[in-house]
Tab-separated table of C-alpha atoms and ligand atoms in Angstrom:
chain	number	residue	atom	x	y	z
A	971	UNK	CA	-1.719	-6.026	13.463
A	972	UNK	CA	-0.390	-2.125	13.430
A	973	UNK	CA	-2.886	-0.006	10.958
A	974	UNK	CA	-0.772	1.271	8.237
A	975	UNK	CA	-3.245	4.382	7.847
A	976	UNK	CA	-5.778	5.895	9.923
A	977	UNK	CA	-8.613	3.936	8.072
A	978	UNK	CA	-9.187	0.589	9.163
A	979	UNK	CA	-11.111	-1.366	6.494
A	980	UNK	CA	-11.355	-4.659	8.108
A	981	UNK	CA	-10.709	-5.787	11.582
A	982	UNK	CA	-10.394	-9.645	12.191
A	983	UNK	CA	-11.674	-10.471	15.612
A	984	UNK	CA	-10.874	-13.924	16.063
A	985	UNK	CA	-14.079	-15.439	14.779
A	986	UNK	CA	-15.968	-12.748	13.060
A	987	UNK	CA	-14.799	-9.947	10.753
A	988	UNK	CA	-15.746	-6.345	11.313
A	989	UNK	CA	-15.813	-4.182	8.087
A	990	UNK	CA	-16.139	-0.467	8.045
A	991	UNK	CA	-19.509	0.247	6.248
A	992	UNK	CA	-18.535	2.020	3.008
A	993	UNK	CA	-21.917	2.862	2.292
A	994	UNK	CA	-22.395	4.971	4.954
A	995	UNK	CA	-19.053	6.968	4.917
A	996	UNK	CA	-18.160	9.898	5.279
A	997	UNK	CA	-21.305	10.691	7.468
A	998	UNK	CA	-21.026	7.847	9.618
A	999	UNK	CA	-18.131	5.712	10.798
A	1000	UNK	CA	-19.800	2.291	11.440
A	1001	UNK	CA	-18.951	-1.380	11.371
A	1002	UNK	CA	-20.767	-4.515	10.249
A	1003	UNK	CA	-19.867	-7.588	11.841
A	1004	UNK	CA	-19.810	-10.535	9.908
A	1005	UNK	CA	-19.765	-13.989	11.660
A	1006	UNK	CA	-20.998	-16.114	8.925
A	1007	UNK	CA	-19.555	-16.553	5.389
A	1008	UNK	CA	-23.037	-15.851	4.044
A	1009	UNK	CA	-22.877	-12.196	5.747
A	1010	UNK	CA	-19.322	-12.053	4.555
A	1011	UNK	CA	-20.887	-12.727	0.589
A	1012	UNK	CA	-23.776	-10.037	1.356
A	1013	UNK	CA	-21.467	-7.526	2.486
A	1014	UNK	CA	-19.216	-7.787	-0.825
A	1015	UNK	CA	-22.260	-7.838	-2.989
A	1016	UNK	CA	-23.920	-4.961	-1.414
A	1017	UNK	CA	-20.500	-2.948	-1.379
A	1018	UNK	CA	-20.364	-2.571	2.403
A	1019	UNK	CA	-16.545	-3.671	1.626
A	1020	UNK	CA	-15.381	-2.792	-2.156
A	1021	UNK	CA	-12.113	-2.343	-4.085
A	1022	UNK	CA	-10.292	-5.457	-5.355
A	1023	UNK	CA	-7.522	-6.235	-2.772
A	1024	UNK	CA	-10.298	-5.196	-0.176
A	1025	UNK	CA	-12.736	-7.878	-1.634
A	1026	UNK	CA	-9.904	-10.533	-1.902
A	1027	UNK	CA	-8.884	-10.179	1.733
A	1028	UNK	CA	-12.555	-10.148	3.126
A	1029	UNK	CA	-13.521	-13.443	0.938
A	1030	UNK	CA	-10.332	-15.142	2.437
A	1031	UNK	CA	-11.670	-14.311	5.963
A	1032	UNK	CA	-15.289	-15.448	4.627
A	1033	UNK	CA	-13.880	-18.731	3.944
A	1034	UNK	CA	-12.039	-18.903	7.289
A	1035	UNK	CA	-15.378	-18.135	8.911
A	1036	UNK	CA	-17.147	-20.785	7.176
A	1037	UNK	CA	-14.410	-23.140	8.660
A	1038	UNK	CA	-15.577	-21.858	11.982
A	1039	UNK	CA	-19.184	-22.346	11.285
A	1040	UNK	CA	-19.000	-25.989	10.682
A	1041	UNK	CA	-19.767	-27.829	13.727
A	1042	UNK	CA	-19.996	-31.391	12.537
A	1043	UNK	CA	-17.277	-34.190	12.844
A	1044	UNK	CA	-17.327	-35.748	9.395
A	1045	UNK	CA	-14.255	-34.697	7.354
A	1046	UNK	CA	-16.180	-35.220	4.059
A	1047	UNK	CA	-19.087	-33.024	4.982
A	1048	UNK	CA	-16.775	-30.475	6.202
A	1049	UNK	CA	-14.969	-30.433	2.814
A	1050	UNK	CA	-18.522	-30.206	1.119
A	1051	UNK	CA	-19.260	-27.319	3.581
A	1052	UNK	CA	-16.207	-25.412	2.629
A	1053	UNK	CA	-16.792	-25.838	-1.170
A	1054	UNK	CA	-20.402	-24.526	-0.845
A	1055	UNK	CA	-19.162	-21.650	0.880
A	1056	UNK	CA	-16.407	-20.864	-1.507
A	1057	UNK	CA	-18.756	-20.949	-4.340
A	1058	UNK	CA	-21.026	-18.739	-2.503
A	1059	UNK	CA	-18.518	-16.352	-1.697
A	1060	UNK	CA	-17.180	-16.384	-5.365
A	1061	UNK	CA	-20.541	-15.358	-6.571
A	1062	UNK	CA	-20.704	-12.086	-4.904
A	1063	UNK	CA	-19.050	-9.705	-7.568
A	1064	UNK	CA	-17.560	-10.766	-10.947
A	1065	UNK	CA	-15.151	-8.247	-12.057
A	1066	UNK	CA	-12.249	-8.064	-9.351
A	1067	UNK	CA	-10.001	-11.022	-9.973
A	1068	UNK	CA	-8.542	-10.709	-6.563
A	1069	UNK	CA	-11.638	-12.064	-5.185
A	1070	UNK	CA	-11.331	-15.590	-7.134
A	1071	UNK	CA	-7.151	-15.155	-6.511
A	1072	UNK	CA	-7.719	-15.111	-2.675
A	1073	UNK	CA	-10.350	-17.735	-2.805
A	1074	UNK	CA	-7.991	-19.932	-4.793
A	1075	UNK	CA	-5.574	-19.695	-2.067
A	1076	UNK	CA	-7.919	-20.662	0.302
A	1077	UNK	CA	-9.190	-23.757	-1.512
A	1078	UNK	CA	-5.137	-24.648	-2.004
A	1079	UNK	CA	-4.962	-24.902	1.727
A	1080	UNK	CA	-7.978	-26.726	1.976
A	1081	UNK	CA	-6.640	-29.200	-0.495
A	1082	UNK	CA	-3.438	-29.486	1.161
A	1083	UNK	CA	-4.644	-30.238	4.603
A	1084	UNK	CA	-7.191	-32.679	3.541
A	1085	UNK	CA	-5.334	-35.478	5.628
A	1086	UNK	CA	-5.261	-33.404	8.883
A	1087	UNK	CA	-8.012	-33.005	11.639
A	1088	UNK	CA	-10.789	-30.533	11.298
A	1089	UNK	CA	-9.673	-28.309	13.986
A	1090	UNK	CA	-6.002	-28.114	12.328
A	1091	UNK	CA	-7.559	-27.017	8.886
A	1092	UNK	CA	-9.701	-24.758	10.534
A	1093	UNK	CA	-6.605	-22.971	11.818
A	1094	UNK	CA	-4.641	-23.187	8.694
A	1095	UNK	CA	-7.611	-21.334	6.883
A	1096	UNK	CA	-7.508	-18.743	9.681
A	1097	UNK	CA	-3.594	-18.503	9.247
A	1098	UNK	CA	-3.860	-17.988	5.381
A	1099	UNK	CA	-6.529	-15.230	5.524
A	1100	UNK	CA	-4.267	-13.435	7.939
A	1101	UNK	CA	-1.342	-13.916	5.693
A	1102	UNK	CA	-3.302	-12.855	2.790
A	1103	UNK	CA	-4.068	-9.267	4.716
A	1104	UNK	CA	-0.796	-8.853	5.949
A	1105	UNK	CA	0.921	-9.568	2.345
A	1106	UNK	CA	-1.803	-6.871	0.767
A	1107	UNK	CA	-0.389	-4.050	3.426
A	1108	UNK	CA	3.153	-4.619	2.454
A	1109	UNK	CA	2.353	-4.952	-1.606
A	1110	UNK	CA	0.848	-1.752	-1.246
A	1111	UNK	CA	3.519	-0.165	0.368
A	1112	UNK	CA	6.000	-1.492	-2.326
A	1113	UNK	CA	3.577	-0.131	-4.796
A	1114	UNK	CA	3.833	3.074	-3.237
A	1115	UNK	CA	7.561	2.919	-3.465
A	1116	UNK	CA	7.760	1.814	-6.780
A	1117	UNK	CA	5.358	4.862	-7.714
A	1118	UNK	CA	8.031	7.239	-6.843
A	1119	UNK	CA	10.203	5.437	-9.587
A	1120	UNK	CA	7.265	6.066	-12.100
A	1121	UNK	CA	6.902	9.420	-11.476
A	1122	UNK	CA	10.772	10.470	-11.228
A	1123	UNK	CA	10.280	12.718	-14.328
A	1124	UNK	CA	7.950	14.860	-12.360
A	1125	UNK	CA	10.086	17.509	-10.280
A	1126	UNK	CA	7.328	18.372	-8.013
A	1127	UNK	CA	3.917	20.308	-7.920
A	1128	UNK	CA	2.199	17.325	-9.254
A	1129	UNK	CA	-1.501	17.800	-10.289
A	1130	UNK	CA	-2.705	14.384	-10.241
A	1131	UNK	CA	-6.215	13.194	-11.182
A	1132	UNK	CA	-7.710	9.943	-9.677
A	1133	UNK	CA	-11.015	8.029	-10.124
A	1134	UNK	CA	-13.126	6.078	-7.866
A	1135	UNK	CA	-11.113	5.121	-4.552
A	1136	UNK	CA	-7.907	2.743	-4.595
A	1137	UNK	CA	-6.991	3.809	-1.247
A	1138	UNK	CA	-6.907	2.286	2.094
A	1139	UNK	CA	-10.623	1.489	2.090
A	1140	UNK	CA	-10.105	-0.428	-0.942
A	1141	UNK	CA	-7.046	-2.567	0.471
A	1142	UNK	CA	-6.040	-3.983	3.821
A	1143	UNK	CA	-4.445	-0.483	4.325
A	1144	UNK	CA	-2.313	2.255	2.599
A	1145	UNK	CA	-4.080	1.686	-0.796
A	1146	UNK	CA	-2.649	0.973	-4.419
A	1147	UNK	CA	-3.239	4.421	-6.566
A	1148	UNK	CA	-3.776	6.343	-3.383
A	1149	UNK	CA	-0.716	4.560	-1.912
A	1150	UNK	CA	1.309	6.049	-4.530
A	1151	UNK	CA	-0.296	9.430	-3.787
A	1152	UNK	CA	0.487	9.158	-0.301
A	1153	UNK	CA	4.266	8.152	-1.388
A	1154	UNK	CA	4.380	11.192	-3.519
A	1155	UNK	CA	2.906	13.496	-0.985
A	1156	UNK	CA	5.364	12.012	1.887
A	1157	UNK	CA	8.262	12.956	-0.645
A	1158	UNK	CA	6.681	16.297	-0.936
A	1159	UNK	CA	5.901	16.268	-4.685
A	1160	UNK	CA	2.120	16.691	-4.509
A	1161	UNK	CA	0.259	20.053	-5.453
A	1162	UNK	CA	-3.154	18.728	-5.324
A	1163	UNK	CA	-4.983	15.636	-6.167
A	1164	UNK	CA	-8.171	16.107	-8.127
A	1165	UNK	CA	-10.902	13.483	-7.106
A	1166	UNK	CA	-13.513	12.547	-9.588
A	1167	UNK	CA	-16.724	12.228	-7.879
A	1168	UNK	CA	-17.305	8.798	-9.558
A	1169	UNK	CA	-20.978	8.085	-10.056
A	1170	UNK	CA	-23.092	6.511	-9.035
A	1171	UNK	CA	-21.613	5.092	-5.824
A	1172	UNK	CA	-19.442	8.178	-5.361
A	1173	UNK	CA	-16.267	6.353	-4.339
A	1174	UNK	CA	-14.224	9.580	-5.109
A	1175	UNK	CA	-16.430	12.326	-3.523
A	1176	UNK	CA	-17.170	10.358	-0.352
A	1177	UNK	CA	-14.322	7.663	0.139
A	1178	UNK	CA	-11.170	9.033	-1.232
A	1179	UNK	CA	-11.875	12.566	-0.342
A	1180	UNK	CA	-12.666	11.183	3.386
A	1181	UNK	CA	-8.961	9.610	3.211
A	1182	UNK	CA	-7.318	12.425	1.705
A	1183	UNK	CA	-8.916	14.662	4.321
A	1184	UNK	CA	-7.469	12.616	7.106
A	1185	UNK	CA	-3.770	12.362	5.557
A	1186	UNK	CA	-3.984	16.351	4.949
A	1187	UNK	CA	-3.360	15.944	1.365
A	1188	UNK	CA	-4.498	18.836	-0.696
A	1189	UNK	CA	-7.327	17.967	-3.190
A	1190	UNK	CA	-10.509	19.063	-4.552
A	1191	UNK	CA	-13.688	17.022	-5.961
A	1192	UNK	CA	-14.849	17.605	-9.569
A	1193	UNK	CA	-17.833	15.683	-11.281
A	1194	UNK	CA	-16.866	12.963	-13.612
A	1195	UNK	CA	-17.664	15.004	-16.671
A	1196	UNK	CA	-15.320	17.978	-15.793
A	1197	UNK	CA	-12.189	15.423	-16.028
A	1198	UNK	CA	-11.604	16.534	-19.801
A	1199	UNK	CA	-12.089	20.285	-19.318
A	1200	UNK	CA	-9.541	20.215	-16.245
A	1201	UNK	CA	-7.086	18.447	-18.659
A	1202	UNK	CA	-7.812	20.886	-21.421
A	1203	UNK	CA	-6.848	23.842	-19.171
A	1204	UNK	CA	-3.676	22.258	-17.873
A	1205	UNK	CA	-4.930	21.610	-14.336
A	1206	UNK	CA	-3.990	17.927	-14.596
A	1207	UNK	CA	-0.504	16.784	-15.499
A	1208	UNK	CA	-0.988	12.827	-14.457
A	1209	UNK	CA	-3.577	10.268	-13.815
A	1210	UNK	CA	-3.503	7.482	-11.458
A	1211	UNK	CA	-6.014	4.613	-11.027
A	1212	UNK	CA	-6.443	1.329	-9.513
A	1213	UNK	CA	-7.588	-1.890	-11.310
A	1214	UNK	CA	-9.951	-4.708	-10.772
A	1215	UNK	CA	-8.716	-7.004	-13.365
A	1216	UNK	CA	-5.653	-6.725	-15.839
A	1217	UNK	CA	-5.717	-8.788	-18.798
A	1218	UNK	CA	-2.254	-10.471	-19.776
A	1219	UNK	CA	-1.843	-7.817	-22.733
A	1220	UNK	CA	-2.419	-4.996	-20.061
A	1221	UNK	CA	-6.059	-4.092	-21.033
A	1222	UNK	CA	-7.315	-3.109	-17.542
A	1223	UNK	CA	-10.820	-3.118	-16.159
A	1224	UNK	CA	-11.525	-0.651	-13.366
A	1225	UNK	CA	-14.316	1.727	-12.286
A	1226	UNK	CA	-16.894	2.771	-14.946
A	1227	UNK	CA	-15.357	6.277	-16.286
A	1228	UNK	CA	-11.809	5.169	-16.447
A	1229	UNK	CA	-11.982	4.475	-20.116
A	1230	UNK	CA	-13.098	8.041	-20.832
A	1231	UNK	CA	-10.364	9.450	-18.547
A	1232	UNK	CA	-7.845	7.263	-20.360
A	1233	UNK	CA	-9.111	8.680	-23.974
A	1234	UNK	CA	-9.126	12.394	-22.631
A	1235	UNK	CA	-5.450	11.889	-21.268
A	1236	UNK	CA	-3.995	10.314	-24.396
A	1237	UNK	CA	-5.676	13.189	-26.390
A	1238	UNK	CA	-3.887	15.773	-24.097
A	1239	UNK	CA	-0.580	13.773	-23.698
A	1240	UNK	CA	-1.007	13.378	-20.059
A	1241	UNK	CA	0.736	10.374	-18.614
A	1242	UNK	CA	-1.963	7.813	-17.279
A	1243	UNK	CA	-0.824	5.183	-14.670
A	1244	UNK	CA	-2.629	2.179	-13.324
A	1245	UNK	CA	-1.189	1.008	-9.801
A	1246	UNK	CA	-2.088	-2.496	-8.798
A	1247	UNK	CA	-0.654	-5.616	-7.006
A	1248	UNK	CA	0.194	-8.645	-9.390
A	1249	UNK	CA	-2.711	-10.488	-7.832
A	1250	UNK	CA	-5.005	-8.206	-10.065
A	1251	UNK	CA	-3.306	-9.628	-13.334
A	1252	UNK	CA	-5.182	-12.323	-14.803
A	1253	UNK	CA	-2.861	-14.269	-16.857
A	1254	UNK	CA	-5.552	-16.636	-17.992
A	1255	UNK	CA	-7.241	-14.065	-20.355
A	1256	UNK	CA	-5.700	-12.666	-23.193
A	1257	UNK	CA	-7.477	-9.356	-23.498
A	1258	UNK	CA	-9.977	-7.044	-21.928
A	1259	UNK	CA	-12.807	-8.310	-24.026
A	1260	UNK	CA	-12.361	-11.630	-21.724
A	1261	UNK	CA	-13.093	-9.600	-18.382
A	1262	UNK	CA	-16.488	-10.145	-17.229
A	1263	UNK	CA	-18.162	-6.824	-16.482
A	1264	UNK	CA	-20.604	-6.458	-13.617
A	1265	UNK	CA	-23.935	-4.654	-14.228
A	1266	UNK	CA	-25.401	-3.439	-10.945
A	1267	UNK	CA	-29.025	-2.740	-10.128
A	1268	UNK	CA	-30.906	-0.010	-11.244
A	1269	UNK	CA	-31.255	1.736	-7.836
A	1270	UNK	CA	-27.727	3.081	-7.561
A	1271	UNK	CA	-28.456	5.292	-10.630
A	1272	UNK	CA	-32.080	6.039	-9.755
A	1273	UNK	CA	-31.287	7.235	-6.255
A	1274	UNK	CA	-28.388	9.405	-4.953
A	1275	UNK	CA	-27.905	8.714	-1.276
A	1276	UNK	CA	-31.453	7.706	-0.768
A	1277	UNK	CA	-33.193	10.295	-2.797
A	1278	UNK	CA	-34.974	9.586	-6.000
A	1279	UNK	CA	-33.537	11.499	-8.864
A	1280	UNK	CA	-35.041	9.270	-11.848
A	1281	UNK	CA	-38.693	7.998	-12.232
A	1282	UNK	CA	-39.022	4.436	-11.964
A	1283	UNK	CA	-40.540	4.502	-15.342
A	1284	UNK	CA	-37.372	5.484	-17.044
A	1285	UNK	CA	-34.996	2.731	-18.446
A	1286	UNK	CA	-31.821	2.824	-16.790
A	1287	UNK	CA	-28.386	0.555	-17.095
A	1288	UNK	CA	-25.720	0.510	-14.434
A	1289	UNK	CA	-22.361	-1.167	-15.933
A	1290	UNK	CA	-19.901	-0.808	-12.968
A	1291	UNK	CA	-16.591	-1.026	-14.716
A	1292	UNK	CA	-15.119	-0.431	-18.302
A	1293	UNK	CA	-12.145	-1.550	-19.762
A	1294	UNK	CA	-9.014	0.890	-20.794
A	1295	UNK	CA	-7.037	-0.612	-23.649
A	1296	UNK	CA	-3.356	-1.270	-22.963
A	1297	UNK	CA	-2.464	1.477	-25.328
A	1298	UNK	CA	-3.952	4.016	-23.413
A	1299	UNK	CA	-1.706	3.241	-20.249
A	1300	UNK	CA	1.817	4.752	-19.661
A	1301	UNK	CA	2.828	2.227	-17.145
A	1302	UNK	CA	1.390	-0.405	-14.636
A	1303	UNK	CA	2.862	0.306	-10.948
A	1304	UNK	CA	3.085	-3.019	-9.175
A	1305	UNK	CA	4.924	-4.433	-6.036
A	1306	UNK	CA	7.485	-6.065	-8.440
A	1307	UNK	CA	8.309	-2.907	-10.362
A	1308	UNK	CA	6.741	-0.539	-13.168
A	1309	UNK	CA	5.558	-2.254	-16.045
A	1310	UNK	CA	5.986	-0.340	-19.423
A	1311	UNK	CA	5.036	-1.291	-22.834
A	1312	UNK	CA	4.902	-3.708	-24.598
A	1313	UNK	CA	2.926	-5.171	-21.825
A	1314	UNK	CA	2.287	-8.629	-23.157
A	1315	UNK	CA	6.003	-9.282	-23.087
A	1316	UNK	CA	6.689	-7.495	-19.946
A	1317	UNK	CA	4.073	-8.705	-17.774
A	1318	UNK	CA	4.789	-12.493	-19.047
A	1319	UNK	CA	8.441	-11.613	-17.815
A	1320	UNK	CA	7.477	-10.164	-14.399
A	1321	UNK	CA	5.554	-13.714	-13.966
A	1322	UNK	CA	8.445	-15.465	-15.060
A	1323	UNK	CA	6.826	-16.876	-18.437
B	1157	MRU	O1	-17.246	-0.965	-7.503
B	1157	MRU	P1	-15.942	-0.910	-6.536
B	1157	MRU	O2	-15.756	0.370	-5.830
B	1157	MRU	O3	-15.361	-1.964	-5.712
B	1157	MRU	O4	-14.798	-0.520	-7.740
B	1157	MRU	C1	-13.575	-0.460	-7.164
B	1157	MRU	C2	-12.375	0.232	-8.202
B	1157	MRU	O5	-12.843	0.186	-9.298
B	1157	MRU	C3	-11.216	0.344	-7.786
B	1157	MRU	O6	-10.275	1.618	-8.534
B	1157	MRU	C4	-10.231	-0.879	-7.787
B	1157	MRU	O7	-10.752	-2.024	-7.305
B	1157	MRU	C5	-8.948	-0.914	-7.394
B	1157	MRU	S1	-9.071	-0.941	-5.910
B	1157	MRU	C6	-7.225	-0.601	-5.162
C-alpha cells in the first residue's frame, strides 16, 4: 500500500505485523515484528505502538494473526481460540475505544463466517484488518480536509498548540490532529506549531517533533507547564488535539494534560479543537465520567529515557489520560464534518440517531 506520509507506523507482511518501535524514536528507527497475537497485545500494552486509531488497526491485525496461529482442524476450537485472542487483545489498554471498536469488527467477521471453512474465515479476518487500515488513512485525509473548514476564520499565520502525538504514528497514516496541521500547512496557513513535550512518555517532544521535522512544518517544543504562559503572551491562537474516547455528550478523553490546556484556552478565549474519527466516539456512554482512565506503571514517571529521576521510596502516580468537558471544546473535527455544540444533539445527528 502507498504510504500516506514518510512515517510508516505499521507494515503488514502477510503473516506478521511490523511495528515501528515508538519507544525508541527519534533516536533509532527500529521495527518490532509481531508474529503472534500475544506479541501484538504486549506491543500495545508496552506502547511500542500507541495512539487510538493505531491501537485499533494493530489489534485488528492481532486478531488476524491469531487466525493464522491456529493450526488445528476443529471449527469449535478455532472459534474458542479466536475468542481467547480477542479477549487478550482487549485487555491491552482500557481508554482508547478504537481498540474495542476494531475488535468488534473482527468478531463480527468471525460470527458471520461461522459456517465457512477455517481457511476462508482466516482470509476474511486478514481482509477485514486490511480494510480497517486502509479506511483509517482515508478517514484521516477527510479529517484533514474538514479541518480547513473548521479553521476557515483564520486567515493565515496560525500559531497552533498541540499535545501528545496525534500524527501518522498514532494512526495508520497521516494523523488526526496532526493531519489537520498537515492540511493547514499545505494551504500555507501555519506560522508555527507549538509542541507540548507531553510528560511522561514524551509523545510530543519525541514523536510529534520527529514527524513535523520530516514534513518541514515550522515548530518548537515547550514544557507542558509553559502552555498557559505562551497563551498569556499571545503566542498561541488555537489548540488542536486528538482523542482516545469521546462520550456521546462530547466529553473527550485524551492524553493527560489536555484538560489543563483546555481550561487555559477557555480562560484566554483561544479556540480548542479536537480531531478524531467517528470510531473514537463511544455512543454507549453518556458522559466523560464513564470513560475508563488508564493508570500506568510508576516507572514511566520515575525515569526519563531510562535515567532515574525519583527515588523508589517516593510515592508516584501515573494517570495516562484526562477528560476535557464538552463545554471547553470549540468543535470536534471528524471525517463526516465539523461537529459544533450542542454536542449531544449534533453527535446523535451525525450517527443518524
Ligand atoms: O498513551 P497514548 O500515546 O496512546 O495516547 C495517545 C493520545 O492521547 C492521542 O492524542 C490520541 O490517541 C489520539 S491519536 C490520533
